[in-house]
Structures are given as C-alpha cells and as structure tokens.
Tab-separated table of C-alpha atoms in Angstrom:
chain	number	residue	atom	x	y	z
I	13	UNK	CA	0.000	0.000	0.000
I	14	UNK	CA	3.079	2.363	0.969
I	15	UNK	CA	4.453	1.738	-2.753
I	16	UNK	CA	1.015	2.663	-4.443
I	17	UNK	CA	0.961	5.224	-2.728
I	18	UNK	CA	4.267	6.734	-3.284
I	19	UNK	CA	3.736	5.752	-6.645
I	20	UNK	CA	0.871	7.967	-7.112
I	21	UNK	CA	2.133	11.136	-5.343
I	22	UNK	CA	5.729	10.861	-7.643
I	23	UNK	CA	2.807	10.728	-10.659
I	24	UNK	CA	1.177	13.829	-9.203
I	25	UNK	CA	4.268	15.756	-8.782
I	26	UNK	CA	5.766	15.061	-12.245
I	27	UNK	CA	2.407	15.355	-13.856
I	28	UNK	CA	1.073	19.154	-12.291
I	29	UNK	CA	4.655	20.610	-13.833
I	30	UNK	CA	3.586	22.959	-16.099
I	31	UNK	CA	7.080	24.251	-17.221
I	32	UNK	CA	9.728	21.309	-18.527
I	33	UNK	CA	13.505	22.176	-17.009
I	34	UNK	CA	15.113	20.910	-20.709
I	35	UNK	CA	18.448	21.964	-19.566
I	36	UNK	CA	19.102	19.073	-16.555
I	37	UNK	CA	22.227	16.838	-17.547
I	38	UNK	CA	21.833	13.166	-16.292
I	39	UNK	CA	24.934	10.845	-16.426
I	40	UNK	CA	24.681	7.340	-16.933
I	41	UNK	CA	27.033	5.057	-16.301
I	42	UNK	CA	26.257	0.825	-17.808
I	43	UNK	CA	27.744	-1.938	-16.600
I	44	UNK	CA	27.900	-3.153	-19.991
I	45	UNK	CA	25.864	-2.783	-23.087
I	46	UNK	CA	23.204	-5.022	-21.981
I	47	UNK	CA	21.999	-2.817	-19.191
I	48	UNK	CA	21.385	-0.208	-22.201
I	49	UNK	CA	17.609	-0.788	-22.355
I	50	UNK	CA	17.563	0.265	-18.625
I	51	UNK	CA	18.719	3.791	-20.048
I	52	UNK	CA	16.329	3.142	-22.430
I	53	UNK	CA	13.158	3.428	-20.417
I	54	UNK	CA	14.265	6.046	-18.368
I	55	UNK	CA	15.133	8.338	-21.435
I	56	UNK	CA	11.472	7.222	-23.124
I	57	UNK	CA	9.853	8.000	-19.709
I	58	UNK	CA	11.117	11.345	-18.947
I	59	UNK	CA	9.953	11.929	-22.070
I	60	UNK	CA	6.548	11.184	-21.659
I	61	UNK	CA	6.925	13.070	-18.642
I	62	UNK	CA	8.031	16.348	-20.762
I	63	UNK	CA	11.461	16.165	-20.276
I	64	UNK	CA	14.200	16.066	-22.695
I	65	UNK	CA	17.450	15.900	-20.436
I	66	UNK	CA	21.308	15.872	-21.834
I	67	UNK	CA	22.531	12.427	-21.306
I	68	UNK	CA	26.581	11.810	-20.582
I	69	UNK	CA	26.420	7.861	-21.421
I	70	UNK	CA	29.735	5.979	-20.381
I	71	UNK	CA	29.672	1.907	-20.325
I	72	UNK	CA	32.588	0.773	-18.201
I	73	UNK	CA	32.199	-2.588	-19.804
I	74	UNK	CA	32.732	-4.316	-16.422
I	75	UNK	CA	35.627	-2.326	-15.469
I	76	UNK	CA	34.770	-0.759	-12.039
I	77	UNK	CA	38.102	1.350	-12.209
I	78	UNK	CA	36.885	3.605	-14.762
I	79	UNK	CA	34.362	4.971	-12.498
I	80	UNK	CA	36.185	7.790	-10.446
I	81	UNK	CA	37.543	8.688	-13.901
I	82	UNK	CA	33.812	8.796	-15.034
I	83	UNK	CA	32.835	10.739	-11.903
I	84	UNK	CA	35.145	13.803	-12.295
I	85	UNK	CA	34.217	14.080	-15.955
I	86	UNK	CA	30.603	14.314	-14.882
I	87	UNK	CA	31.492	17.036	-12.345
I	88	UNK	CA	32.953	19.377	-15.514
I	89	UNK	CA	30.157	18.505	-17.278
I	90	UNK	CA	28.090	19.815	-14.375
I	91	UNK	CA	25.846	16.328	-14.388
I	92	UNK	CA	22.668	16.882	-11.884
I	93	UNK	CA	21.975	13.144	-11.539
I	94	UNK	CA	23.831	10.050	-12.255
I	95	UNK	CA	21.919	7.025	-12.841
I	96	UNK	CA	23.711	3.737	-11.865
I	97	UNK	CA	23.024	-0.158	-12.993
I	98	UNK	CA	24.026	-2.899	-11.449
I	99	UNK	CA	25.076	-3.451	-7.787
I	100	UNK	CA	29.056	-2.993	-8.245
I	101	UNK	CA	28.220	0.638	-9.966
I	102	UNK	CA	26.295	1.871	-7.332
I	103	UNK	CA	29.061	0.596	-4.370
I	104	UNK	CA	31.302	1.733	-6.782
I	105	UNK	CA	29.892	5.476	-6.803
I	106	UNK	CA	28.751	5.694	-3.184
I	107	UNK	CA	32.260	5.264	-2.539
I	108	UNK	CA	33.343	8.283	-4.156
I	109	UNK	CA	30.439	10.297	-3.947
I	110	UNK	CA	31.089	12.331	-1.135
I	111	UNK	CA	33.555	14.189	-2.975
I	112	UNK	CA	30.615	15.244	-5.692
I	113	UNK	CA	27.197	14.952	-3.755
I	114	UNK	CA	25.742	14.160	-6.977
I	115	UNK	CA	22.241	12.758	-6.741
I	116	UNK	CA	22.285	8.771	-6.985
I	117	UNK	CA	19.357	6.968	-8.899
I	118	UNK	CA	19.924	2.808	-9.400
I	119	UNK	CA	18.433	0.082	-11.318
I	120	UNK	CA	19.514	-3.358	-11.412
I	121	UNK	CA	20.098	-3.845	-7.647
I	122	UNK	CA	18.988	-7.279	-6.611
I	123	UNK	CA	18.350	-5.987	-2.857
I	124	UNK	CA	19.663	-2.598	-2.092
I	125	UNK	CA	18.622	-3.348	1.577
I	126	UNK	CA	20.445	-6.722	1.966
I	127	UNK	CA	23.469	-5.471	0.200
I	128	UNK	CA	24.224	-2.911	2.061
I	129	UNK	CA	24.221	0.386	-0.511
I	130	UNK	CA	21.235	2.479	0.712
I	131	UNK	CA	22.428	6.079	1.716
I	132	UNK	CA	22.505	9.636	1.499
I	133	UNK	CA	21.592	11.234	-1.684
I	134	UNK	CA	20.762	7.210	-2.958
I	135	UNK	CA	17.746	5.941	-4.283
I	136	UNK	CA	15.980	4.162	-7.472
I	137	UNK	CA	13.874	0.589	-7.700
I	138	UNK	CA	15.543	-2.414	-6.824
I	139	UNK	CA	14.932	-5.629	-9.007
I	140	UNK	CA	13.741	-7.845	-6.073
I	141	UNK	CA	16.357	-10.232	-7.810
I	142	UNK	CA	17.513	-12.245	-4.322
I	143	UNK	CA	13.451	-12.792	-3.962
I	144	UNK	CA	12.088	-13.591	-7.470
I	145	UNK	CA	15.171	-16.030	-8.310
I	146	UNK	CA	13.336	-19.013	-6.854
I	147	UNK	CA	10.328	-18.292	-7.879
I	148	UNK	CA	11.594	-18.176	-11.376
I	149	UNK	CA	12.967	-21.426	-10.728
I	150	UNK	CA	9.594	-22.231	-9.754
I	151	UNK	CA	7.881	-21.214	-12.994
I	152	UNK	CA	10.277	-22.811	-15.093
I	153	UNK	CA	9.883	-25.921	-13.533
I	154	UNK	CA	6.047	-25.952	-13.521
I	155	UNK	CA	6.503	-25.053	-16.965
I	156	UNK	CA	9.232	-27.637	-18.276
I	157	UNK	CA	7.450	-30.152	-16.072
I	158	UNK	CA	10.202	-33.390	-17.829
I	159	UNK	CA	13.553	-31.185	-16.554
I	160	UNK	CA	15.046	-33.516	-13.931
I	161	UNK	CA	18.279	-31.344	-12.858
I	162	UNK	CA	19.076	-27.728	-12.015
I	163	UNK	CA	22.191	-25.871	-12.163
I	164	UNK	CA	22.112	-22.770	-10.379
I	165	UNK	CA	25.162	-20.613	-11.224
I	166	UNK	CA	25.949	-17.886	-8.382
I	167	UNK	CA	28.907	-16.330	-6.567
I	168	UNK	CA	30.814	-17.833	-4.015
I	169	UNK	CA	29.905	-15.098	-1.811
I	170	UNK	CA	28.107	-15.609	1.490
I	171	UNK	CA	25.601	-12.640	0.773
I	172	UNK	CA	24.273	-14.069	-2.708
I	173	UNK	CA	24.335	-17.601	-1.159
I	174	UNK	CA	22.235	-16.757	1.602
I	175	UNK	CA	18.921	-16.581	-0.889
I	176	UNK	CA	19.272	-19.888	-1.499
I	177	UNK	CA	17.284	-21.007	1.544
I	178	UNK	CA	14.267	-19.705	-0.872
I	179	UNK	CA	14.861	-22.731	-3.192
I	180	UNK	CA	12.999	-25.090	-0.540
I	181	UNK	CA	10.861	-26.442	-3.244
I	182	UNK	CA	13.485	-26.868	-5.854
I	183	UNK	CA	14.768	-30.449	-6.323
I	184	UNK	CA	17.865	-31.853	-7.783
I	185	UNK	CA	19.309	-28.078	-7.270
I	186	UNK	CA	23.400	-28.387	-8.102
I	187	UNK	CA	24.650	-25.066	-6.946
I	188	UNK	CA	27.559	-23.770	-8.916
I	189	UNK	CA	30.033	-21.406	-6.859
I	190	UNK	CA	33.207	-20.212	-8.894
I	191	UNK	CA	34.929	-17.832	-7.366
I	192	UNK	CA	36.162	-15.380	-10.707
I	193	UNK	CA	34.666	-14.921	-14.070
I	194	UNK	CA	37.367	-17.233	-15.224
I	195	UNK	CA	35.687	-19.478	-13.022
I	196	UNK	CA	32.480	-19.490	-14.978
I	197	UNK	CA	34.788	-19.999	-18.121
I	198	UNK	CA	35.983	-22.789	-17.168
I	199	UNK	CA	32.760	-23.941	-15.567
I	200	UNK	CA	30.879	-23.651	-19.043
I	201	UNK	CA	33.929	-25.630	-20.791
I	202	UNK	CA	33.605	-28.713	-18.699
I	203	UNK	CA	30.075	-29.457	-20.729
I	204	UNK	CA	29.152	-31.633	-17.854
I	205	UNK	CA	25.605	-30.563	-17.759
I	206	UNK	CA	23.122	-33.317	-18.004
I	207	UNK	CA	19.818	-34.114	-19.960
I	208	UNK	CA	16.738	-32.664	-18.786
I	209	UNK	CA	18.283	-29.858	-16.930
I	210	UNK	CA	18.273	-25.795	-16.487
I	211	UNK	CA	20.864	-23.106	-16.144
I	212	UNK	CA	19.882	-20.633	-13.806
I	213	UNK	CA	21.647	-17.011	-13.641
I	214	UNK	CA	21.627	-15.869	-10.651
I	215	UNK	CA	21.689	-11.830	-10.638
I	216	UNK	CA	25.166	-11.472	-11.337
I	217	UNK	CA	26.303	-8.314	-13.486
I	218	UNK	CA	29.325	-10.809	-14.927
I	219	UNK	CA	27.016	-13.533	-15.975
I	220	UNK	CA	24.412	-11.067	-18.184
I	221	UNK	CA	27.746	-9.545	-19.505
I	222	UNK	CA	28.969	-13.100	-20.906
I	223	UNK	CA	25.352	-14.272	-21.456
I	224	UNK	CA	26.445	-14.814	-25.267
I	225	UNK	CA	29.309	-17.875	-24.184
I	226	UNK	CA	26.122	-19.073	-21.275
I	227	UNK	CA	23.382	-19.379	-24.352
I	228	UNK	CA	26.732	-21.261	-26.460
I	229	UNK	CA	26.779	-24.063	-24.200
I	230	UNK	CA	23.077	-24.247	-23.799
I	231	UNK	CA	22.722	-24.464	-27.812
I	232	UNK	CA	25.266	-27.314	-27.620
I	233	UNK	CA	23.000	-29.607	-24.850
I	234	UNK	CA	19.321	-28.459	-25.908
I	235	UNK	CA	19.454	-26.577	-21.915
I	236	UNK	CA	17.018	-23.989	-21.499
I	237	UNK	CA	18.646	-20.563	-19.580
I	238	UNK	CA	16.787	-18.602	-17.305
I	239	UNK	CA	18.369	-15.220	-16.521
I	240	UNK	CA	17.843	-12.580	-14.240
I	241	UNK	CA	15.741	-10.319	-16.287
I	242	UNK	CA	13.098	-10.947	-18.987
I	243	UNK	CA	15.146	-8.555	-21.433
I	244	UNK	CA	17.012	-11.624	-21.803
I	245	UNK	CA	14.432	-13.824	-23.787
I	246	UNK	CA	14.546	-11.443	-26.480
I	247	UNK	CA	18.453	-12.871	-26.873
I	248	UNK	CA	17.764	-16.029	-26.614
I	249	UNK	CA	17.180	-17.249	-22.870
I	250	UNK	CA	14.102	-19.740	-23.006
I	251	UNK	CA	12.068	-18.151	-20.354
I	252	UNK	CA	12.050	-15.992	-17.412
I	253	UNK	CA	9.720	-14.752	-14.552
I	254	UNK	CA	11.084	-11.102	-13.777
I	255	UNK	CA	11.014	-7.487	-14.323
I	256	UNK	CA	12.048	-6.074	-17.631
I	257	UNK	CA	15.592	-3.771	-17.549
I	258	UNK	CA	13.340	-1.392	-19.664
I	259	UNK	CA	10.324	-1.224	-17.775
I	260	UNK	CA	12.664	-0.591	-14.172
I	261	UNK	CA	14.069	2.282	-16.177
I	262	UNK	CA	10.949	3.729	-17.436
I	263	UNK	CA	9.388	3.110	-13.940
I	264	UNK	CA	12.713	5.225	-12.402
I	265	UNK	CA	11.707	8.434	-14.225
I	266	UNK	CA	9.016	8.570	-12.283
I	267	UNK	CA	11.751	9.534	-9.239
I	268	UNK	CA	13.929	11.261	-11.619
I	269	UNK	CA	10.654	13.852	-12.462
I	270	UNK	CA	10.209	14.266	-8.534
I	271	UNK	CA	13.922	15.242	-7.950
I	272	UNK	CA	13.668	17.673	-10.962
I	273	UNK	CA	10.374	19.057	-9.400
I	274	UNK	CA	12.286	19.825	-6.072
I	275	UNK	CA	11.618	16.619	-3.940
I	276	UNK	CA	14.226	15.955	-1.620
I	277	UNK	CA	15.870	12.720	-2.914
I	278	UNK	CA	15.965	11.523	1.003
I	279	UNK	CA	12.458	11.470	1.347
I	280	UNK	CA	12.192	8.903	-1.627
I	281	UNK	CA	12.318	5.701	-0.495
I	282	UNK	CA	13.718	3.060	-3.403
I	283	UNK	CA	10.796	1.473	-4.784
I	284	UNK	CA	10.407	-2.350	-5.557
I	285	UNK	CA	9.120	-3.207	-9.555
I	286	UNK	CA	5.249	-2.208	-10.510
I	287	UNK	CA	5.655	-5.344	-12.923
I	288	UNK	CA	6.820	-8.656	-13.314
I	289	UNK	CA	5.785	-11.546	-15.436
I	290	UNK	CA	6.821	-14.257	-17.788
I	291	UNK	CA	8.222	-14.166	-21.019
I	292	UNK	CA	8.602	-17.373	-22.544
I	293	UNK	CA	11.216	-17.605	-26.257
I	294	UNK	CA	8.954	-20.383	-28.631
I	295	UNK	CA	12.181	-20.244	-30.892
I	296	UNK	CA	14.392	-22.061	-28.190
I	297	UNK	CA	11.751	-24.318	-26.888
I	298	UNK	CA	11.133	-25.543	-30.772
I	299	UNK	CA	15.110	-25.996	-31.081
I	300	UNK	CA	15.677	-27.682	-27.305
I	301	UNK	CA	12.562	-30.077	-28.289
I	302	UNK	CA	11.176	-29.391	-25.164
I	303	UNK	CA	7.529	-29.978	-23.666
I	304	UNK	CA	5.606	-27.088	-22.466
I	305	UNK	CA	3.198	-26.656	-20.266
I	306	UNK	CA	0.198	-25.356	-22.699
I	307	UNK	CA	-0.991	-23.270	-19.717
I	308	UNK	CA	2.084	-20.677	-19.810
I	309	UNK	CA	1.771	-19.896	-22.865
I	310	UNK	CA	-1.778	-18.328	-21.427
I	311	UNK	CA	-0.065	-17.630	-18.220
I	312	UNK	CA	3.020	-15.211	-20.661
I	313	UNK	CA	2.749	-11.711	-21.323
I	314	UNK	CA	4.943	-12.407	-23.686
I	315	UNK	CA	5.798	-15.314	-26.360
I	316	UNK	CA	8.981	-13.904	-28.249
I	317	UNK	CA	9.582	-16.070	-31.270
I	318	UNK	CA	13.374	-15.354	-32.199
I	319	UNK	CA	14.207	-14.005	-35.889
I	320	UNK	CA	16.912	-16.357	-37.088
C-alpha cells in the first residue's frame, strides 16, 4: 500500500509541472551494453513526462576502475543526476560520492537493503532479484514439467548464497560457486551438464555480460537458460519470470521527475518493480525439443519467437 501510494504522489508531482527544465544533464554510467535498455526506459519516460534531459552515457564494460575517472568528468560537465546499474556501480559510486554529492538513482540492484548500498543522496527501484530467483525457478519448472536437474550458477559469496534457503521447493538443485569470471569460463567448458536440466543465472552483473558464451553451451545440450531479467528472452534465454531492464528504467523516471520538481531525494524511499511476469522464447523451446506446459503460454505476457 506504501508503494502505491508513493507511486501515485511521484505521478502527481511530475504530472502538475507545467514548465519542462530541458536543460538538466543526467549521467549514466552501464555496466555493460546489456543494461542499455535500462537507459532506455528512463530516457522514453522522462519523455513522456516532458522532459528532454542531456545524457553523458559511459559503459565501463565491467571495469569498475573507470568509475572515479567517469565521476570527475561528470562534475565538468556539471551532471545533476547520475543514474547507476548494477550493484558494483552503485558501491562503486557511493564510494566516491562524497567528494561530488551528486544525486544517486539505481536500477539493477537485486536488494539494495540486503546489500548494504542504501544512503545519502541514494535511491531508485531495486529488481527484487535475491526474492524472485526461486520463484523463477519455480515457474520454469512448472513449466518444463520433464527437466530432472538444475544448475544454479551464483557467486561464491556468502551474501548471494544466503537466498538460497528460498529454493525449498526446488529439487535436484546443483549449486555452482566459482569464485572469478574465469571461473564461470571454465565452468561452461567442462560441458558436464546433463539431460533434462536448467541453467539458472543468478543476478550477477558478470554472468548477463557473458550471457552470449552461457546461451553457447546451452545451444550445444538443448538446456534452457533462465536469466535474471526478462530482457534476456529477447536474446535467446528460453524463459524468465522477472522485471524487464526497460520497464525498471521507465518506472525510475518517475523519481527522476520528482527530484527535478524539487523533492528531496531523502524522502524517496527506493521502490520495488510495478511489474513482473513471464516471457517465454517459442524459438528455443522448438530448437531444445522441449515440452511445455500449454498453460504458460496463457499464463506469458509475452511469447517472443526469435528471428533467425
């Protein structure tokens, strides 16, 4: 009820401006180009909302050292806002923030509570990833009701281990734990996956980065991947029960507006996702030969069918 409501009074504020403020300059800083449709829906929603704000885009590609670098160039360009995605960003900046006081939006942030990187001058909407991970499990299976074996793939990292008590009604769960990317590598390599079986991503900025090598090995054994976002079935995961990177962003202009309009960023509270559902990719299911539950396809908002 708290949400709605905050929902509605950001709505009010952004929509009673009768002036648009054209010259606010927002940086943005990506993870890596697949967080781009995050930008995406913030840039379409502000907008909707009237606004038409400079963007300073930088993707550090996964390399975290380029953001202090990134910061000071914001600071000459006289960037308002900087809107972060992924987890690592956001520690990344709060870390060096109190040298700019720049105003911190986030996306992508599987639980800004749990991980520790709420704060002054911080907000945005979480992805409720630590939460919705099992349940994606969940749909998947009830979906893909012959898969016999599930490979969860997450860090070894006592924080993004913990959610794993949530996977209570998820049998023959095989929990993968390497401890570097070169980890994963080497993880995919070994091809040891069996029939009937899943990948699972957990929400891991590394793993959507190198989600091209993840959807190799799954082409090679007919495995169906289930990522941490539904922007992903459009690429070629099979399905996934989430939020939508675009919709998060579109849904964060919402704050964006209210900062613009004067509200103190403090007194926004990060918000969880107005929307997730299940996307389902017919393309992969066809190529894995796999049987489907004929109720999801009812139960999808949306069937992508891959142009190959």
């Amino acid at each position: 009820m708290q949400f709605i409501k905050m929902i509605i009074i950001l709505f009010i504020v952004c929509s009673s401006t009768l002036a648009k403020e054209n010259n606010t300059r927002i940086g943005v800083i990506l993870f890596s180009k697949q967080f781009e449709t995050a930008y995406l829906g913030l840039k379409d929603g502000l907008t909707e909302l009237g606004y038409n704000p400079k963007f300073f885009i930088e993707n550090i590609n996964g390399n975290l050292s380029l953001i202090k670098g990134i910061l000071e160039s914001f600071k000459k360009n006289n960037v308002d806002i900087v809107f972060t995605t992924t987890t690592p960003v956001l520690k990344e900046v709060k870390k060096y923030n109190n040298n700019y006081n720049f105003k911190i939006v986030f996306n992508e942030v599987a639980d800004p509570k749990e991980l520790g990187v709420l704060g002054r001058n911080i907000t945005g909407v979480s992805h409720e990833a630590f939460e919705l991970t099992p349940k994606r499990v969940e749909m998947a299976l009830y979906c893909f009701p012959k898969i016999k074996h599930t490979y969860y793939i997450t860090y070894d990292n006592p924080i993004f281990k913990s959610h794993i008590k949530y996977f209570n009604k998820v049998n023959y769960l095989d929990i993968k734990t390497p401890s570097t990317i070169l980890g994963y590598n080497e993880l995919l390599e070994k091809n040891d996956f069996r029939n009937n079986s899943l990948i699972i991503l957990a929400p891991i900025p590394e793993l959507a980065k190198n989600f091209k090598n993840i959807l190799a090995v799954a082409d090679k054994h007919n495995i169906p991947v289930i990522p941490m976002d539904n922007s992903f079935v459009y690429k070629g995961a099979t399905l996934s029960y989430s939020p939508d990177f675009y919709n998060i962003g579109e849904q964060t202009a919402l704050i964006v507006c209210a900062i613009l309009n004067g509200v103190d960023i403090n007194l926004i509270p990060y918000q969880q996702p107005q929307k997730i559902s299940l996307y389902i990719n017919n393309y992969r299911i066809k190529k894995y030969n796999l049987t489907i539950n004929p109720l999801c396809n009812l139960l999808s908002e949306k069937v992508v069918n891959e142009k190959k």
